[in-house]
Coordinates of C-alpha atoms and ligand atoms in Angstrom, one line a residue:
M1171 CA 19.7 -22.2 16.9
T1172 CA 17.0 -22.1 14.3
A1173 CA 18.5 -22.5 10.8
L1174 CA 18.2 -19.2 8.9
H1175 CA 21.2 -19.3 6.5
L1176 CA 23.3 -17.4 9.1
P1177 CA 27.0 -17.7 8.3
V1178 CA 28.9 -20.1 10.5
G1179 CA 31.0 -18.3 13.2
A1180 CA 29.1 -15.0 12.6
P1181 CA 25.6 -15.5 13.8
W1182 CA 24.3 -12.4 12.0
R1183 CA 23.2 -11.5 8.5
V1184 CA 22.5 -7.9 7.4
E1185 CA 21.6 -7.0 3.9
Q1186 CA 20.8 -3.9 1.9
A1187 CA 17.2 -4.7 0.9
D1188 CA 13.6 -3.6 1.1
C1189 CA 11.9 -5.1 4.1
M1190 CA 9.4 -7.1 2.0
A1191 CA 12.0 -8.5 -0.4
F1192 CA 14.2 -9.5 2.6
L1193 CA 11.5 -11.1 4.5
G1194 CA 10.6 -13.0 1.3
T1195 CA 14.0 -14.7 1.4
L1196 CA 13.4 -16.1 4.9
P1197 CA 11.9 -19.5 5.4
S1198 CA 8.5 -19.8 7.2
G1199 CA 8.4 -20.2 10.9
R1200 CA 12.1 -19.9 11.7
V1201 CA 12.4 -16.5 13.5
D1202 CA 11.7 -16.4 17.2
V1203 CA 11.5 -12.7 17.9
I1204 CA 11.0 -9.6 15.6
T1205 CA 12.0 -6.3 17.1
T1206 CA 11.5 -3.4 14.7
D1207 CA 11.2 0.3 14.3
P1208 CA 9.8 1.1 10.9
A1209 CA 10.4 4.3 8.9
Y1210 CA 6.8 5.5 8.8
S1211 CA 5.9 7.8 6.0
G1212 CA 5.5 11.3 7.3
M1213 CA 8.3 10.8 9.8
N1214 CA 10.5 13.1 7.9
Q1215 CA 7.9 15.8 7.9
H1216 CA 7.2 15.4 11.6
M1217 CA 10.9 15.7 12.2
S1218 CA 11.1 18.9 10.3
F1219 CA 10.7 21.9 12.6
G1220 CA 11.4 25.6 12.8
H1221 CA 11.8 26.9 9.3
G1222 CA 11.4 23.6 7.6
R1223 CA 14.8 22.6 8.6
I1224 CA 15.5 18.9 8.9
V1225 CA 17.0 18.2 12.3
G1226 CA 20.0 16.0 12.3
R1227 CA 23.3 15.4 10.6
Y1228 CA 21.9 14.1 7.3
G1229 CA 19.8 17.2 6.6
D1230 CA 22.3 18.8 4.2
A1231 CA 21.5 20.0 0.7
A1232 CA 22.4 16.7 -0.8
N1233 CA 20.1 14.7 1.4
Q1234 CA 16.9 16.6 2.4
R1235 CA 15.4 13.5 4.0
W1236 CA 16.7 11.5 6.9
F1237 CA 16.1 8.2 5.1
T1238 CA 13.8 6.5 2.7
E1239 CA 10.3 6.0 4.1
F1240 CA 8.4 2.8 4.0
Q1241 CA 5.1 3.0 2.0
D1242 CA 2.9 2.5 5.0
D1243 CA -0.7 2.8 3.7
A1244 CA -2.9 0.3 5.6
D1245 CA -2.8 -2.3 2.8
T1246 CA 1.0 -2.3 2.5
F1247 CA 1.4 -2.3 6.3
L1248 CA -0.9 -5.3 6.6
L1249 CA 1.1 -7.2 3.9
F1250 CA 4.2 -6.4 5.9
L1251 CA 2.7 -7.7 9.1
R1252 CA 1.5 -10.8 7.4
E1253 CA 5.0 -11.5 6.1
C1254 CA 6.3 -11.0 9.7
H1255 CA 3.7 -13.5 10.8
R1256 CA 4.8 -16.0 8.2
V1257 CA 8.5 -15.9 9.2
L1258 CA 7.8 -16.1 12.9
A1259 CA 7.8 -19.5 14.6
D1260 CA 4.7 -20.6 16.5
G1261 CA 4.9 -18.9 19.8
G1262 CA 7.0 -16.1 18.2
H1263 CA 7.1 -12.7 19.7
I1264 CA 6.9 -9.3 17.8
Y1265 CA 7.7 -5.8 19.0
V1266 CA 6.8 -3.0 16.6
M1267 CA 7.6 0.6 17.5
F1268 CA 5.1 3.4 16.6
D1269 CA 5.3 7.2 17.0
S1270 CA 2.1 9.0 18.1
F1271 CA 1.0 9.5 14.5
S1272 CA 1.5 6.0 13.2
L1273 CA 0.1 4.4 16.4
L1274 CA -3.3 6.0 15.6
S1275 CA -3.3 5.3 11.9
L1276 CA -1.6 1.8 11.8
G1277 CA -1.3 0.4 15.3
H1278 CA -4.7 -1.1 15.3
L1279 CA -3.8 -3.3 12.3
M1280 CA -1.5 -5.4 14.6
R1281 CA -4.7 -7.0 15.9
E1282 CA -5.7 -8.2 12.5
V1283 CA -2.6 -10.4 12.3
F1284 CA -1.3 -11.0 15.8
A1285 CA -2.5 -11.5 19.4
V1286 CA -1.7 -8.1 20.9
K1287 CA -0.6 -8.4 24.5
N1288 CA 0.7 -5.0 25.5
V1289 CA 1.1 -1.4 24.5
I1290 CA 4.4 -0.4 26.0
V1291 CA 5.5 3.2 26.6
W1292 CA 9.1 4.1 26.0
D1293 CA 9.7 7.2 28.3
K1294 CA 12.7 8.9 26.6
V1295 CA 13.3 10.8 29.9
N1296 CA 14.4 14.0 28.2
L1297 CA 11.9 16.3 26.4
G1298 CA 11.8 16.3 22.6
M1299 CA 10.2 18.6 20.1
G1300 CA 6.4 19.3 19.8
H1301 CA 4.2 22.3 18.9
Y1302 CA 1.8 21.5 21.8
F1303 CA 2.8 19.0 24.5
R1304 CA 6.5 18.3 24.0
R1305 CA 7.1 14.7 23.0
R1306 CA 8.8 12.4 25.5
H1307 CA 7.6 9.0 24.6
E1308 CA 7.1 6.4 21.9
T1309 CA 5.0 3.3 21.9
I1310 CA 5.9 -0.3 21.3
V1311 CA 3.2 -2.8 20.6
F1312 CA 4.0 -6.3 21.8
A1313 CA 2.2 -9.2 20.2
T1314 CA 2.5 -12.9 19.7
K1315 CA 1.9 -15.5 17.1
G1316 CA 0.1 -18.3 18.9
H1317 CA 0.9 -18.6 22.6
R1318 CA 4.2 -18.2 24.4
R1319 CA 4.5 -16.4 27.7
L1320 CA 7.3 -14.0 28.6
S1321 CA 10.0 -15.8 30.5
R1322 CA 9.7 -13.2 33.3
R1323 CA 6.9 -11.8 35.3
D1324 CA 8.6 -8.7 36.7
L1325 CA 8.7 -6.5 33.6
P1326 CA 6.7 -3.2 33.7
D1327 CA 5.1 -1.7 30.6
V1328 CA 6.7 1.7 31.0
W1329 CA 10.4 1.8 30.2
A1330 CA 12.5 4.9 31.2
I1331 CA 15.5 4.9 28.9
K1332 CA 17.3 8.0 27.8
R1333 CA 17.1 8.8 24.1
I1334 CA 20.3 9.0 22.1
H1335 CA 21.5 12.5 21.2
R1336 CA 23.7 13.0 18.2
G1337 CA 24.0 9.3 17.5
A1338 CA 25.9 7.8 14.7
Y1339 CA 22.6 7.4 12.7
P1340 CA 19.4 9.4 12.5
T1341 CA 16.7 8.1 14.8
Q1342 CA 19.2 5.7 16.4
K1343 CA 17.6 4.0 19.4
P1344 CA 19.5 2.9 22.5
V1345 CA 20.5 -0.7 22.6
A1346 CA 19.0 -0.8 26.1
L1347 CA 15.5 -0.4 24.5
F1348 CA 16.0 -3.6 22.5
N1349 CA 17.5 -5.3 25.6
R1350 CA 14.2 -4.8 27.3
M1351 CA 12.3 -6.2 24.3
L1352 CA 14.4 -9.3 24.4
S1353 CA 14.6 -9.7 28.2
G1354 CA 11.4 -11.7 28.5
S1355 CA 11.3 -13.0 24.9
A1356 CA 14.7 -14.3 23.8
E1357 CA 16.9 -17.1 25.0
P1358 CA 20.4 -17.9 23.8
G1359 CA 20.3 -19.7 20.5
M1360 CA 17.1 -18.1 19.3
T1361 CA 16.9 -16.0 16.1
V1362 CA 16.0 -12.3 16.2
C1363 CA 15.0 -10.3 13.1
D1364 CA 14.7 -6.6 12.3
P1365 CA 13.7 -5.7 8.8
F1366 CA 14.3 -1.9 9.4
V1367 CA 17.6 -2.2 11.2
G1368 CA 18.9 1.4 10.9
S1369 CA 22.1 1.8 13.0
G1370 CA 21.9 -1.8 14.2
S1371 CA 21.0 -1.3 17.9
S1372 CA 18.5 -4.3 17.7
A1373 CA 21.3 -6.4 16.2
V1374 CA 23.7 -5.5 19.0
A1375 CA 21.1 -6.4 21.6
A1376 CA 20.4 -9.7 19.9
L1377 CA 24.0 -10.7 19.7
R1378 CA 24.6 -9.8 23.4
A1379 CA 21.6 -12.0 24.3
G1380 CA 23.3 -14.9 22.6
C1381 CA 20.9 -14.9 19.7
G1382 CA 21.5 -15.0 16.0
F1383 CA 20.3 -12.0 14.0
A1384 CA 18.9 -11.4 10.5
G1385 CA 18.1 -7.9 9.3
C1386 CA 18.0 -5.4 6.5
D1387 CA 17.7 -1.8 5.6
V1388 CA 17.4 0.0 2.2
D1389 CA 20.1 2.6 3.3
P1390 CA 23.7 1.5 2.6
R1391 CA 24.8 3.7 5.6
A1392 CA 22.7 1.7 7.9
V1393 CA 24.0 -1.6 6.5
R1394 CA 27.6 -0.5 6.9
L1395 CA 27.1 0.8 10.4
T1396 CA 25.1 -2.3 11.5
S1397 CA 27.8 -4.6 10.0
E1398 CA 30.6 -2.8 11.8
R1399 CA 28.7 -3.0 15.1
C1400 CA 27.9 -6.7 14.7
A1401 CA 31.4 -7.6 13.8
A1402 CA 32.8 -5.7 16.8
V1403 CA 30.3 -7.1 19.3
A1404 CA 30.4 -10.7 17.9
G1405 CA 34.2 -10.5 18.3
G1406 CA 34.0 -9.4 21.9
A1407 CA 34.9 -5.8 21.3
A1408 CA 33.1 -2.7 22.5
D1409 CA 30.1 -1.4 20.5
P1410 CA 31.5 1.3 18.2
G1411 CA 28.0 2.7 17.7
E1412 CA 27.0 3.7 21.2
R1413 CA 28.9 5.4 24.0
P1414 CA 29.0 3.3 27.3
A1415 CA 27.1 6.2 29.0
N1416 CA 24.0 5.2 27.0
V1417 CA 24.1 1.6 28.0
D1418 CA 21.9 0.5 30.9
S1419 CA 20.8 -3.0 31.9
A1420 CA 17.5 -4.6 31.4
P1421 CA 15.2 -4.7 34.5
Ligands
SAM1684 C1 13.4 4.6 12.3 S1 14.7 4.0 11.4 C2 15.3 2.6 12.4 C3 16.2 3.1 13.4 C4 16.8 1.9 14.2 N1 15.9 1.3 15.1 C5 18.0 2.4 15.0 O1 18.1 2.1 16.3 O2 19.0 2.9 14.4 C6 13.9 3.2 10.1 C7 14.9 2.6 9.0 O3 14.1 2.0 8.0 C8 14.8 2.1 6.8 N2 13.8 1.8 5.7 C9 13.0 2.7 5.1 N3 12.2 2.1 4.2 C10 12.6 0.8 4.2 C11 12.1 -0.4 3.5 N4 11.2 -0.3 2.6 N5 12.7 -1.6 3.8 C12 13.7 -1.6 4.8 N6 14.2 -0.6 5.4 C13 13.6 0.6 5.2 C14 15.4 3.5 6.8 O4 16.5 3.6 6.0 C15 15.8 3.6 8.3 O5 17.1 3.2 8.5

């Protein structure tokens, strides 16, 4: 495993930190795969429907936003991508999720830093919200630092995986989605990083793939949930963050 200050016997490290501060603590060239789902600014507004109501469990009076948004103007997003590039090993793979809005405003910046290989569609199977066409997909841009092929050649670029309803965390993504990202990119002993870890689904997928994991989130609820899930999965127990019905296997 690439050395990344991961604790012995617990090949994961999750901290409450800003993504840039956290990435800054990582040595250069030691991460093999980044799988991440940033909190784009505007996401909270786009998730606010009907009468301005925030959809989700955290939309109470004490917390009108789902979570802190990342300042994602083009300059800041580029700095973030360059930091991802620095921590990735040569031949490293990166998967960045974009909703329809951020794909148009920020997605093209991936090409300034990485070699973009695919734009993958996540088909969430069930209809979501939307004032015009109802949203049913998100996008994942797959890119590399240098040259390393996927280990498999049978992977399609449309992934039908049911979204999570009423998850333990807002915008929680299925572990199966991260399984797919890792299925051609990760091998046991590699190190996976997610600097916007949220509920920790990316961490669970990494540990199940036999990888080490390093991640962070600014939200203490996210760090708590991710740590609980990592401890359970690393100890061989069931994932407390996702019902088995949500779990499917990578193609
Ligand atoms: C879209 S959610 C990630 C959801 C995650 N993929 C999951 O499956 O649960 C984005 C996360 O980024 C976090 N976040 C927002 N700004 C951040 C920042 N500057 N640095 C690190 N995390 C941040 C939010 O707290 C939120 O948990």
